[in-house]
Structure formats: C-alpha cells, structure tokens
PDB file of C-alpha atoms and ligand atoms in Angstrom:
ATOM      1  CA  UNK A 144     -19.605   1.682  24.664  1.00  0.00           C
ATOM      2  CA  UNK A 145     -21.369  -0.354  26.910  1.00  0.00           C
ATOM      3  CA  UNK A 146     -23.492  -3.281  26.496  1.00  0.00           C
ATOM      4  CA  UNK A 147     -25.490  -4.969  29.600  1.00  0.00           C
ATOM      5  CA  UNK A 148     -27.563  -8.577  28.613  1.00  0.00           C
ATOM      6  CA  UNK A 149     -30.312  -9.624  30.483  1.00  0.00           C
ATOM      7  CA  UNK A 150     -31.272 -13.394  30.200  1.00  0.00           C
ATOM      8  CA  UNK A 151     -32.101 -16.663  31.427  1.00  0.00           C
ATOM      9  CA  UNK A 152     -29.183 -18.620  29.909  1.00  0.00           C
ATOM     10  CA  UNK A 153     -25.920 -16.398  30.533  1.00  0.00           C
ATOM     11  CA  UNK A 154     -24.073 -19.767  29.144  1.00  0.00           C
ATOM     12  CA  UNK A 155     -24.859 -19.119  25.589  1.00  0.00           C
ATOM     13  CA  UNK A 156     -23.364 -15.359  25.647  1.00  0.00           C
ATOM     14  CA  UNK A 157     -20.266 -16.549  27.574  1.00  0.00           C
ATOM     15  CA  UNK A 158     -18.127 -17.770  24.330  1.00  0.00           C
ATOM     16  CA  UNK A 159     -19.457 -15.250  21.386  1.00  0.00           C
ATOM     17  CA  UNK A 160     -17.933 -12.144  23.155  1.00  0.00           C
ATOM     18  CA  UNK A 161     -14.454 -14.312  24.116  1.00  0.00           C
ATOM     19  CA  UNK A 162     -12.883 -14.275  20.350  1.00  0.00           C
ATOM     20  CA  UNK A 163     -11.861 -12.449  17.554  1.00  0.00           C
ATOM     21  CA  UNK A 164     -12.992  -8.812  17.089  1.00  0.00           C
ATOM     22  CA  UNK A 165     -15.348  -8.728  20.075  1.00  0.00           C
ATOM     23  CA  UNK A 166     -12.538  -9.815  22.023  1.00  0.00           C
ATOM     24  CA  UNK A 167     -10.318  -7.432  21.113  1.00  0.00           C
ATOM     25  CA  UNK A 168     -12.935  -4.800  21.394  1.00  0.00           C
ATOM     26  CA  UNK A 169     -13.424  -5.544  25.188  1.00  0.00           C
ATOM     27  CA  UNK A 170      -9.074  -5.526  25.571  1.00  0.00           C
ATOM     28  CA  UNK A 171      -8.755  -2.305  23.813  1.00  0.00           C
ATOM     29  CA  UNK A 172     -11.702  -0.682  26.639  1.00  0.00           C
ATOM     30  CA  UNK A 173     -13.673   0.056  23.381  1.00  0.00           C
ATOM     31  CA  UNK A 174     -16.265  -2.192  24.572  1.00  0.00           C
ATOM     32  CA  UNK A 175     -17.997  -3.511  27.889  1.00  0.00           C
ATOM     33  CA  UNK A 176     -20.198  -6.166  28.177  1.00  0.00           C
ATOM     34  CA  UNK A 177     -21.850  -7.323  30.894  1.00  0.00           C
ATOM     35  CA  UNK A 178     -24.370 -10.202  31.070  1.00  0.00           C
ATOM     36  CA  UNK A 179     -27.297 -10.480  33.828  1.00  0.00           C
ATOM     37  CA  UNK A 180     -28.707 -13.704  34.497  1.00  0.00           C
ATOM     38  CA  UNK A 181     -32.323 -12.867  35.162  1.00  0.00           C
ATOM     39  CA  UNK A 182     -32.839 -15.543  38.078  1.00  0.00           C
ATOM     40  CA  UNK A 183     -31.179 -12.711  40.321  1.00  0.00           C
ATOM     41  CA  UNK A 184     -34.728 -11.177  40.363  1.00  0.00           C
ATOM     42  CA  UNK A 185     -36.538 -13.884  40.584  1.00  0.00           C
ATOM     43  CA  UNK A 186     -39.952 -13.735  42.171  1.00  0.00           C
ATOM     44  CA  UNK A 187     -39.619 -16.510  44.645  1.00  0.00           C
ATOM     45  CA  UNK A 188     -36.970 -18.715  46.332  1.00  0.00           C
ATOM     46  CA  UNK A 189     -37.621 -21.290  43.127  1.00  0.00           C
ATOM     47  CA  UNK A 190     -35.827 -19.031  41.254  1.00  0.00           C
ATOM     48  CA  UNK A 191     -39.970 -18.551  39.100  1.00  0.00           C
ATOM     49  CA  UNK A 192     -39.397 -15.627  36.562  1.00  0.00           C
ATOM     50  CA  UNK A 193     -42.384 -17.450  34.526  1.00  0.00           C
ATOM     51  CA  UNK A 194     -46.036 -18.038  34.237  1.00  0.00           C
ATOM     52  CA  UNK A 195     -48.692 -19.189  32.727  1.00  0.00           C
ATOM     53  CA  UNK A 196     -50.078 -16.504  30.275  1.00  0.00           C
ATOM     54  CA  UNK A 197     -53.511 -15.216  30.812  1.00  0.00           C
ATOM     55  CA  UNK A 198     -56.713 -16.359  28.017  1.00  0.00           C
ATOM     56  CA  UNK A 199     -54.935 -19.773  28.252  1.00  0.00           C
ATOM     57  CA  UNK A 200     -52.425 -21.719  25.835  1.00  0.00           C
ATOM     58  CA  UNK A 201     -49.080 -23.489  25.831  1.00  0.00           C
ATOM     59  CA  UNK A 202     -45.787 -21.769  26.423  1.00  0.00           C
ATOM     60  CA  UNK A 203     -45.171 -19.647  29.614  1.00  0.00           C
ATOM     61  CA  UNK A 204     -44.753 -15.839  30.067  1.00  0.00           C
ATOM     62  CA  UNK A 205     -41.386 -13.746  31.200  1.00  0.00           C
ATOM     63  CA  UNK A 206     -43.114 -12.228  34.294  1.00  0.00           C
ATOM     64  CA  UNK A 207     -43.083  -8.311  34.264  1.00  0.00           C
ATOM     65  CA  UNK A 208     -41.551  -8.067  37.729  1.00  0.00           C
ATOM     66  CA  UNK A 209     -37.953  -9.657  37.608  1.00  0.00           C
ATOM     67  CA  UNK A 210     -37.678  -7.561  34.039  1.00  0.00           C
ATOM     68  CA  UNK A 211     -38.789  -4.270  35.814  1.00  0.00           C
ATOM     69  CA  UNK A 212     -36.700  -4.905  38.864  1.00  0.00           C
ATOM     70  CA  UNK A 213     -33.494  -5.783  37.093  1.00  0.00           C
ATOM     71  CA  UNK A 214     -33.995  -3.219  34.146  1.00  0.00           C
ATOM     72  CA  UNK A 215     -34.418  -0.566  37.799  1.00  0.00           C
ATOM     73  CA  UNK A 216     -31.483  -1.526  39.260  1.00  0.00           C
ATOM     74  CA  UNK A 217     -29.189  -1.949  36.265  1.00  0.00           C
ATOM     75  CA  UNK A 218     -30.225   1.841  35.350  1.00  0.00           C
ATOM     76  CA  UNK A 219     -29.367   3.084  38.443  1.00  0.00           C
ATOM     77  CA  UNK A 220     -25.670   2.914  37.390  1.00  0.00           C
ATOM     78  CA  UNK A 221     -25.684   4.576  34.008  1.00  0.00           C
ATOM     79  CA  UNK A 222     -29.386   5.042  32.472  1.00  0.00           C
ATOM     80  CA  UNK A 223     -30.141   3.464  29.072  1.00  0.00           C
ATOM     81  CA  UNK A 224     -29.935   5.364  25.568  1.00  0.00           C
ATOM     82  CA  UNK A 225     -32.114   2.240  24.552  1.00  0.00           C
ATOM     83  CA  UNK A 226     -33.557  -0.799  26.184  1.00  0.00           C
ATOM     84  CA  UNK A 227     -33.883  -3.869  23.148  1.00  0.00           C
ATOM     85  CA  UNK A 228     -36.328  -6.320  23.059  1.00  0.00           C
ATOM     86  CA  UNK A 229     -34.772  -8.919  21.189  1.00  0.00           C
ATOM     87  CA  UNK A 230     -37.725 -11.031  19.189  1.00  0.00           C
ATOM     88  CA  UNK A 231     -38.551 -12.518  15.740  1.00  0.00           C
ATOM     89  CA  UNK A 232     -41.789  -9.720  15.516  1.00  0.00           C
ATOM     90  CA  UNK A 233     -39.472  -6.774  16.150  1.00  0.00           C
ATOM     91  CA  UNK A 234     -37.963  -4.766  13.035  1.00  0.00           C
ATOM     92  CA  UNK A 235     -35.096  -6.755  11.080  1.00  0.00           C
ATOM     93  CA  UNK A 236     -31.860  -5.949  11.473  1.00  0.00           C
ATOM     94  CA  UNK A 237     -29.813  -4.566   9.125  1.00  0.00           C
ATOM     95  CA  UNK A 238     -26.342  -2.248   8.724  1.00  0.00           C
ATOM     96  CA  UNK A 239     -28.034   0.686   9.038  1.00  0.00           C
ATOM     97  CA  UNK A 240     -29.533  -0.095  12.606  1.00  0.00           C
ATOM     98  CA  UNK A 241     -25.988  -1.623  13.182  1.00  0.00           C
ATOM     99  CA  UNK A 242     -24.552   1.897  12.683  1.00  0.00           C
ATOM    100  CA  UNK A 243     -27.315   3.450  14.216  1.00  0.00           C
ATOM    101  CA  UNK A 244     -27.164   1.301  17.284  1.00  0.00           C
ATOM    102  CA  UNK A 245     -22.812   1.675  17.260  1.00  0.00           C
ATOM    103  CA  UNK A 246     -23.142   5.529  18.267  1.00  0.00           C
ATOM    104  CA  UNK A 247     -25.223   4.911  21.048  1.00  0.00           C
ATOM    105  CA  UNK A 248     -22.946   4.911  24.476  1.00  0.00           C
ATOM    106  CA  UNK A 249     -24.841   2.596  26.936  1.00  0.00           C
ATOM    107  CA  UNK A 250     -27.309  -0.268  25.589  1.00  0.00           C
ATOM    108  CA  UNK A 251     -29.954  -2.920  27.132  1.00  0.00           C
ATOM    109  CA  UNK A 252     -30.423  -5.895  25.504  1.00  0.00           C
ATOM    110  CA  UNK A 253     -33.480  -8.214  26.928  1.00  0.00           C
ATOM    111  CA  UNK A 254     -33.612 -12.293  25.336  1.00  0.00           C
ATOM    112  CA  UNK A 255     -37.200 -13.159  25.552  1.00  0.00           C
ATOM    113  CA  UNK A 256     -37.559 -17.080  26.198  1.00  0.00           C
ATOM    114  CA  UNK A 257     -40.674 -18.873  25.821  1.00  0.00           C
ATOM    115  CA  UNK A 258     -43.645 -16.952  24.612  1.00  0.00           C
ATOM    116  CA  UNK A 259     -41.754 -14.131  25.656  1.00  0.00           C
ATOM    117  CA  UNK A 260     -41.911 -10.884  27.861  1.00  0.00           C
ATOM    118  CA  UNK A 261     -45.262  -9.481  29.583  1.00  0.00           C
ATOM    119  CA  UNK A 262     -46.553  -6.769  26.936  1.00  0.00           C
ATOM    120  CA  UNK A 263     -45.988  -4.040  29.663  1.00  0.00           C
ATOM    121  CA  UNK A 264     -42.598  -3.843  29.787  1.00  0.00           C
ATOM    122  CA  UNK A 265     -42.490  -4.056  26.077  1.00  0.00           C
ATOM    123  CA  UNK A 266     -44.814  -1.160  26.246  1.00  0.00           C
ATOM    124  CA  UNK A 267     -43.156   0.634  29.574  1.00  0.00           C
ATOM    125  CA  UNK A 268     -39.402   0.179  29.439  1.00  0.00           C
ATOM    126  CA  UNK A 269     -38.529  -1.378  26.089  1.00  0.00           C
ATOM    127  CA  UNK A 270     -37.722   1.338  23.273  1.00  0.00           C
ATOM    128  CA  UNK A 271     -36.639  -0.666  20.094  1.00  0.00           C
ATOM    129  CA  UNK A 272     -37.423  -4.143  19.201  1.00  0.00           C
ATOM    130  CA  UNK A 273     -35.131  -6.472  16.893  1.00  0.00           C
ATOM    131  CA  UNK A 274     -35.253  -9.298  14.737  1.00  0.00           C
ATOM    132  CA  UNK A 275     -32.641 -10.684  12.746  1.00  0.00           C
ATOM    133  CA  UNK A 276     -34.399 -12.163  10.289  1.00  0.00           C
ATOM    134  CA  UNK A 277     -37.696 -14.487   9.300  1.00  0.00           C
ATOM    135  CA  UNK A 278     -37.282 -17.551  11.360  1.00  0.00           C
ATOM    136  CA  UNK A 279     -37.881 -18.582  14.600  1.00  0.00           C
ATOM    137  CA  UNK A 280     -34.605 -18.945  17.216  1.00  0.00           C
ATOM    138  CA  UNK A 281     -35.473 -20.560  20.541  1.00  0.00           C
ATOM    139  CA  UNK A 282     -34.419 -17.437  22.628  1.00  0.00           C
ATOM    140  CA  UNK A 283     -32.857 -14.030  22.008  1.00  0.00           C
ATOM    141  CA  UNK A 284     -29.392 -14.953  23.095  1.00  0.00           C
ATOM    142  CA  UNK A 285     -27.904 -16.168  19.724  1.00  0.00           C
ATOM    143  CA  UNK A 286     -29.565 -12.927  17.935  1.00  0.00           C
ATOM    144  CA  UNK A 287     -28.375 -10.631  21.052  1.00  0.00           C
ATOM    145  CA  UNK A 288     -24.596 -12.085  20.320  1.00  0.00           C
ATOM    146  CA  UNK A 289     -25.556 -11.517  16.319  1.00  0.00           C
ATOM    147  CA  UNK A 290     -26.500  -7.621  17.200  1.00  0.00           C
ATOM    148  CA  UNK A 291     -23.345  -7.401  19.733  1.00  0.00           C
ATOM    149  CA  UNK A 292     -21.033  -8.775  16.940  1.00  0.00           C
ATOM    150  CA  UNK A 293     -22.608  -6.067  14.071  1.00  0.00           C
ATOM    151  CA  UNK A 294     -22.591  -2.970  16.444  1.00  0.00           C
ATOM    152  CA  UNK A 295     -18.889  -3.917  18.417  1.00  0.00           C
ATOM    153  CA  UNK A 296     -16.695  -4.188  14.848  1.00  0.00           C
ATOM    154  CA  UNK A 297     -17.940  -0.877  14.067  1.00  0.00           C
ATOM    155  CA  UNK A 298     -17.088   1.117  17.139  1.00  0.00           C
ATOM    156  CA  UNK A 299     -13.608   3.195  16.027  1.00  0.00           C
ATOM    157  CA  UNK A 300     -10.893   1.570  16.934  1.00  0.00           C
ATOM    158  CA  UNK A 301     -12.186  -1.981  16.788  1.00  0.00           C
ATOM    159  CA  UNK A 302     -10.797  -3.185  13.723  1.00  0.00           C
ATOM    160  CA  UNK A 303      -7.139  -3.072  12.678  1.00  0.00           C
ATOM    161  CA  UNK A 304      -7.611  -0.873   9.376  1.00  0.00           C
ATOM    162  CA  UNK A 305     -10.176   1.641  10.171  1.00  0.00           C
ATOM    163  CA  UNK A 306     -11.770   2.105   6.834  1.00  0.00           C
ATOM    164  CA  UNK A 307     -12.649  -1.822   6.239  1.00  0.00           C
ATOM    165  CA  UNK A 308     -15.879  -1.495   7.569  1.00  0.00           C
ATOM    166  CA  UNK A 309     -16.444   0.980   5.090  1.00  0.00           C
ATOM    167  CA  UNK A 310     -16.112  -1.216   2.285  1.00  0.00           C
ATOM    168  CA  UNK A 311     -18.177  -4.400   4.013  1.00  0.00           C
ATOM    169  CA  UNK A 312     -21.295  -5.536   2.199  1.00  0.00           C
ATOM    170  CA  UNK A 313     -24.459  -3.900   2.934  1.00  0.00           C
ATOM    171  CA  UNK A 314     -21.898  -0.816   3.568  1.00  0.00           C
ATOM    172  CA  UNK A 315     -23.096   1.319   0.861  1.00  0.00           C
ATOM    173  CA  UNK A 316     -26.214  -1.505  -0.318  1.00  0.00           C
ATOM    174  CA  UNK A 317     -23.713  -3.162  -2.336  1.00  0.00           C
ATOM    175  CA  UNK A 318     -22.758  -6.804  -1.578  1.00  0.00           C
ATOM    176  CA  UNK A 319     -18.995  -6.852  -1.690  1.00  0.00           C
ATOM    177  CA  UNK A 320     -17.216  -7.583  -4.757  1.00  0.00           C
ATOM    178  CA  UNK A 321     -15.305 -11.488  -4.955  1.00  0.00           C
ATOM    179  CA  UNK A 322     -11.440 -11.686  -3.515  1.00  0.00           C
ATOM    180  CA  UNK A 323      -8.599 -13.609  -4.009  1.00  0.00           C
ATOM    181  CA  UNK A 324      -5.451 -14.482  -2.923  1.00  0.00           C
ATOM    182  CA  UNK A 325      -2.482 -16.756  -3.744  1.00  0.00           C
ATOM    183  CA  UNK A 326      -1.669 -18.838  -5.646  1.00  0.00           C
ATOM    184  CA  UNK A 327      -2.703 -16.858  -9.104  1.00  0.00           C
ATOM    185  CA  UNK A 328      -3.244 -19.941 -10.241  1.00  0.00           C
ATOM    186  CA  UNK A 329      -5.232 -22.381  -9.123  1.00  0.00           C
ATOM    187  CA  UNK A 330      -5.649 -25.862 -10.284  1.00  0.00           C
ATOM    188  CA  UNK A 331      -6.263 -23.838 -13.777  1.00  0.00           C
ATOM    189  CA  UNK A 332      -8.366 -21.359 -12.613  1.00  0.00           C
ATOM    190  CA  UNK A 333      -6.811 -18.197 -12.665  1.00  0.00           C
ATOM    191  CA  UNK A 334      -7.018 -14.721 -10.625  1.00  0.00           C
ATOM    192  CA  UNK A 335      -8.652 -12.284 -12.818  1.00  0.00           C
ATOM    193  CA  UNK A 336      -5.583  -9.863 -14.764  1.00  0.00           C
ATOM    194  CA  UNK A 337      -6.950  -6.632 -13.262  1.00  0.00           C
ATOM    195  CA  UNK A 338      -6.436  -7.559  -9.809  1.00  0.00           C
ATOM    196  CA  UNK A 339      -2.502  -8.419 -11.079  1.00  0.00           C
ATOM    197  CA  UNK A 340      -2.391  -4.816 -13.316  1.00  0.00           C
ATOM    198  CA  UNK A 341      -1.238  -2.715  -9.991  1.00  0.00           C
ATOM    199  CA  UNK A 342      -3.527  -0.173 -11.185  1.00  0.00           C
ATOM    200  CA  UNK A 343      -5.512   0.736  -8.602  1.00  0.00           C
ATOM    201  CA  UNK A 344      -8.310   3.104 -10.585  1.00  0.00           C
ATOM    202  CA  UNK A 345      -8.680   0.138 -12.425  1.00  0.00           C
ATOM    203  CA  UNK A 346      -9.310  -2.424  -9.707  1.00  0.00           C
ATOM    204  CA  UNK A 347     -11.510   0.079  -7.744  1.00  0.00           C
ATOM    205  CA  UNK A 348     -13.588   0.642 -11.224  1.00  0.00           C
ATOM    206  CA  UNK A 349     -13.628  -3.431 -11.619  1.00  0.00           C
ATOM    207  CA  UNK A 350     -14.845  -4.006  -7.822  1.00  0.00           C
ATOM    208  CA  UNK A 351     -17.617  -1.555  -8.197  1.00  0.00           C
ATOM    209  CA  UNK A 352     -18.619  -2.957 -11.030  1.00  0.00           C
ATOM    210  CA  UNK A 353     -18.342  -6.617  -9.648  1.00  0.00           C
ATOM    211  CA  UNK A 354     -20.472  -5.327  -6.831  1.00  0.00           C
ATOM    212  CA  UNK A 355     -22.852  -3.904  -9.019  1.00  0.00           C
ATOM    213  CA  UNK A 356     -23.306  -7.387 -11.019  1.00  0.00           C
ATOM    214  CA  UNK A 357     -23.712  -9.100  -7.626  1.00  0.00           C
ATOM    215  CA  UNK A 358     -26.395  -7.265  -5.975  1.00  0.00           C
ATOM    216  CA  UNK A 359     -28.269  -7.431  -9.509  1.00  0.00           C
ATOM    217  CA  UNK A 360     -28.093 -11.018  -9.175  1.00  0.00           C
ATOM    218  CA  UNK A 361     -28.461 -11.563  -5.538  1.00  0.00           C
ATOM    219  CA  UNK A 362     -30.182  -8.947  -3.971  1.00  0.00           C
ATOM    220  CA  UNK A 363     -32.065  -6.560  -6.481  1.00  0.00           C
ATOM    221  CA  UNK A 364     -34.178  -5.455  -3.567  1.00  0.00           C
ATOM    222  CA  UNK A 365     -30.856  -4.093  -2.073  1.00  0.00           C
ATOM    223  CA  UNK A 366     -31.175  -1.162  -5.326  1.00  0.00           C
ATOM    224  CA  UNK A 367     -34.259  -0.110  -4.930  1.00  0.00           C
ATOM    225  CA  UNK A 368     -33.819   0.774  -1.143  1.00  0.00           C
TER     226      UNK A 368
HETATM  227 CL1  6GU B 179     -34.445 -11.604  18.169  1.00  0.00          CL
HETATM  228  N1  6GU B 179     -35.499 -13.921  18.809  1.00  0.00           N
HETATM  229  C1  6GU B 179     -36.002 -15.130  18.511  1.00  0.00           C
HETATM  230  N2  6GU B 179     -36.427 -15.922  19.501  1.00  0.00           N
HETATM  231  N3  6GU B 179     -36.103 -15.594  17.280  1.00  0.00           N
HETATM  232  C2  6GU B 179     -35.657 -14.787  16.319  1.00  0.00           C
HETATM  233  C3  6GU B 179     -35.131 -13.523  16.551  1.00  0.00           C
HETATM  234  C4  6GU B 179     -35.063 -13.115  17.835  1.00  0.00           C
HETATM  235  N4  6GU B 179     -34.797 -12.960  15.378  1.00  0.00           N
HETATM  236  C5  6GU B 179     -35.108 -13.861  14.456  1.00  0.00           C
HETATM  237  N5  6GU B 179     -35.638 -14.957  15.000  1.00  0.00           N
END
C-alpha cells in the first residue's frame, strides 16, 4: 500500500511513521509513505499557498491552486483510489473505515491548516473526508499520522501474529477484555484463577464475557450499532 501526505509542516509526520509497527511496515515493503510539503507548489516566489478568504473574517484560506497542482502531478504516477480531506467536519473515524481504508492500494491524504482548503477542491478532487473525533487539532497532520497508524497495523503482514488485530477493541464492537501478566500476585491483588486454569474454552468464554461487561459500562452505544 501506498500512502502520499500533502502538507505544510512535513516536520510533524517525520517521527510518527519512524517507530514501532509503522516502521516495520515500511521495512517489510508492506507500506510506503511519502510526505509532500505543499510549499513545492506554491503560488509565488514567497512560498504564498494562503489567502485571505472571501465575505471577510480571521484565519486564511489553503489556496485551490498549489492543492490542484500537487494533487495533478502526484497522480500522474499512480492515480488515487481516494483523495482524504483530513478535518474536524468530516465523518469520524472509526475501525470500520480503518479496514475499509486498509484494502485500498494507493491513498491521498490532504492536512488542512488554518481555516482550511478552498471548497472546490473539497468538491473537485477530494472523495472522503475524516475526523477523528469532536475537538479541534490545529492542523490535519497529527490526525493524518492517527489514520496512517489505524490503516498500516492492519495491512497483512504488519503485525507479528496475524490474527491480533482480530481480537483489538472496536474489532468486533467489543472493547477488549482486561490482561495480565506476571507476577500472579501483586502486592495482594491477584490474577483472576481462570486465566491460571489452562483451559482455554474457559478463558475465551471469560474474555467474552469481560468484554461484554465492559462495553455495557463504557460504551453502550458500541451495542446498539
Ligand atoms: Cl482531521 N483536523 C483538525 N484540524 N482537527 C481535528 C481533526 C482533523 N479531527 C478532529 N479534530
């Protein structure tokens, strides 16, 4: 899969995608990422890509030409399966668009800054828009590195056991169930007996049913979905 990121501040994306899972997603060629600083397309020697927005009002404007210009060249190589806005008014993210999103072969993902992009590119180029969730982030970068993070540990291949991600929360609309490890013991509070039984129908049976409890208690709208 590949994953190009167009923005203003390349800086931010440079160590999300250097550690961990992502990192070993780009090693194993499972993963490419490539991030575009926008200035490249800038409308002027002063390196402008903003304006003031029409009707008046604080807070500037992505101008529609260095997003049109870069999103043209950068599909020249390999078109799009789907250019993402990234902004707090698009739809919230959740697993399912994560899964959705991790069979696709060749993204775009676009950080709005300031007020944001022009309306016509959302309108002419952009075909999904993202949120992650009900507050407001100063740019797209840190939600583009959340949606990276969600789509890359899912591609096959990615993580070490290949079911895990089959048993994360949200998975099946179940929060996951509680874990321990060693000691069994600790400081007088003890690992439930189950989990020590060796019986795995049991301890599948007792997770499921731990999950069950949690989601009740957390996340009832998780059940009705
Ligand atoms: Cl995608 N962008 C910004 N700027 N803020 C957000 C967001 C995105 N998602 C939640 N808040």
């Amino acid at each position: 899969m590949k994953i190009d990121i167009l923005t203003v501040l390349p800086e931010l994306l440079e160590s999300p995608f250097s550690h961990s899972i992502i990192k070993r997603a780009k090693e194993k060629g499972l993963l490419e990422i490539r991030v575009h600083h926008l200035r490249q397309w800038a409308v002027n020697e002063y390196g402008q890509i903003d304006d003031y927005q029409y009707g008046g009002g604080a807070g500037m404007v992505m101008m529609p030409e260095p997003l049109a210009n870069a999103i043209d060249t950068l599909s020249k190589d390999n078109p799009y399966d789907q250019i993402i806005y990234m902004t707090p008014d698009g739809e919230r993210l959740n697993q399912q668009i994560a899964n959705q999103l991790s069979l696709q072969g060749n993204l775009l993902l676009i950080c709005g800054h300031y007020k944001g992009i022009d309306q016509r590119i959302r309108e002419l180029y952009v075909t999904r828009e993202i949120s992650i969730g009900d507050y407001v982030l100063s740019g797209g970068e840190l939600a583009a590195a959340v949606l990276v993070d969600a789509i890359g540990r899912l591609l096959p291949g990615v993580l070490n056991d290949e079911t895990s991600a089959l048993f994360d929360s949200f998975q099946d609309n179940l929060l996951a169930p509680p874990v321990y490890t060693r000691p069994a013991d600790f400081r007088g509070s003890k690992v439930p007996e189950i989990l020590l039984s060796g019986d795995p129908k049991k301890i599948g049976d007792w997770r499921h049913e731990q999950s069950l409890r949690r989601t009740e208690e957390r996340r009832p709208d998780l059940l009705d979905e």
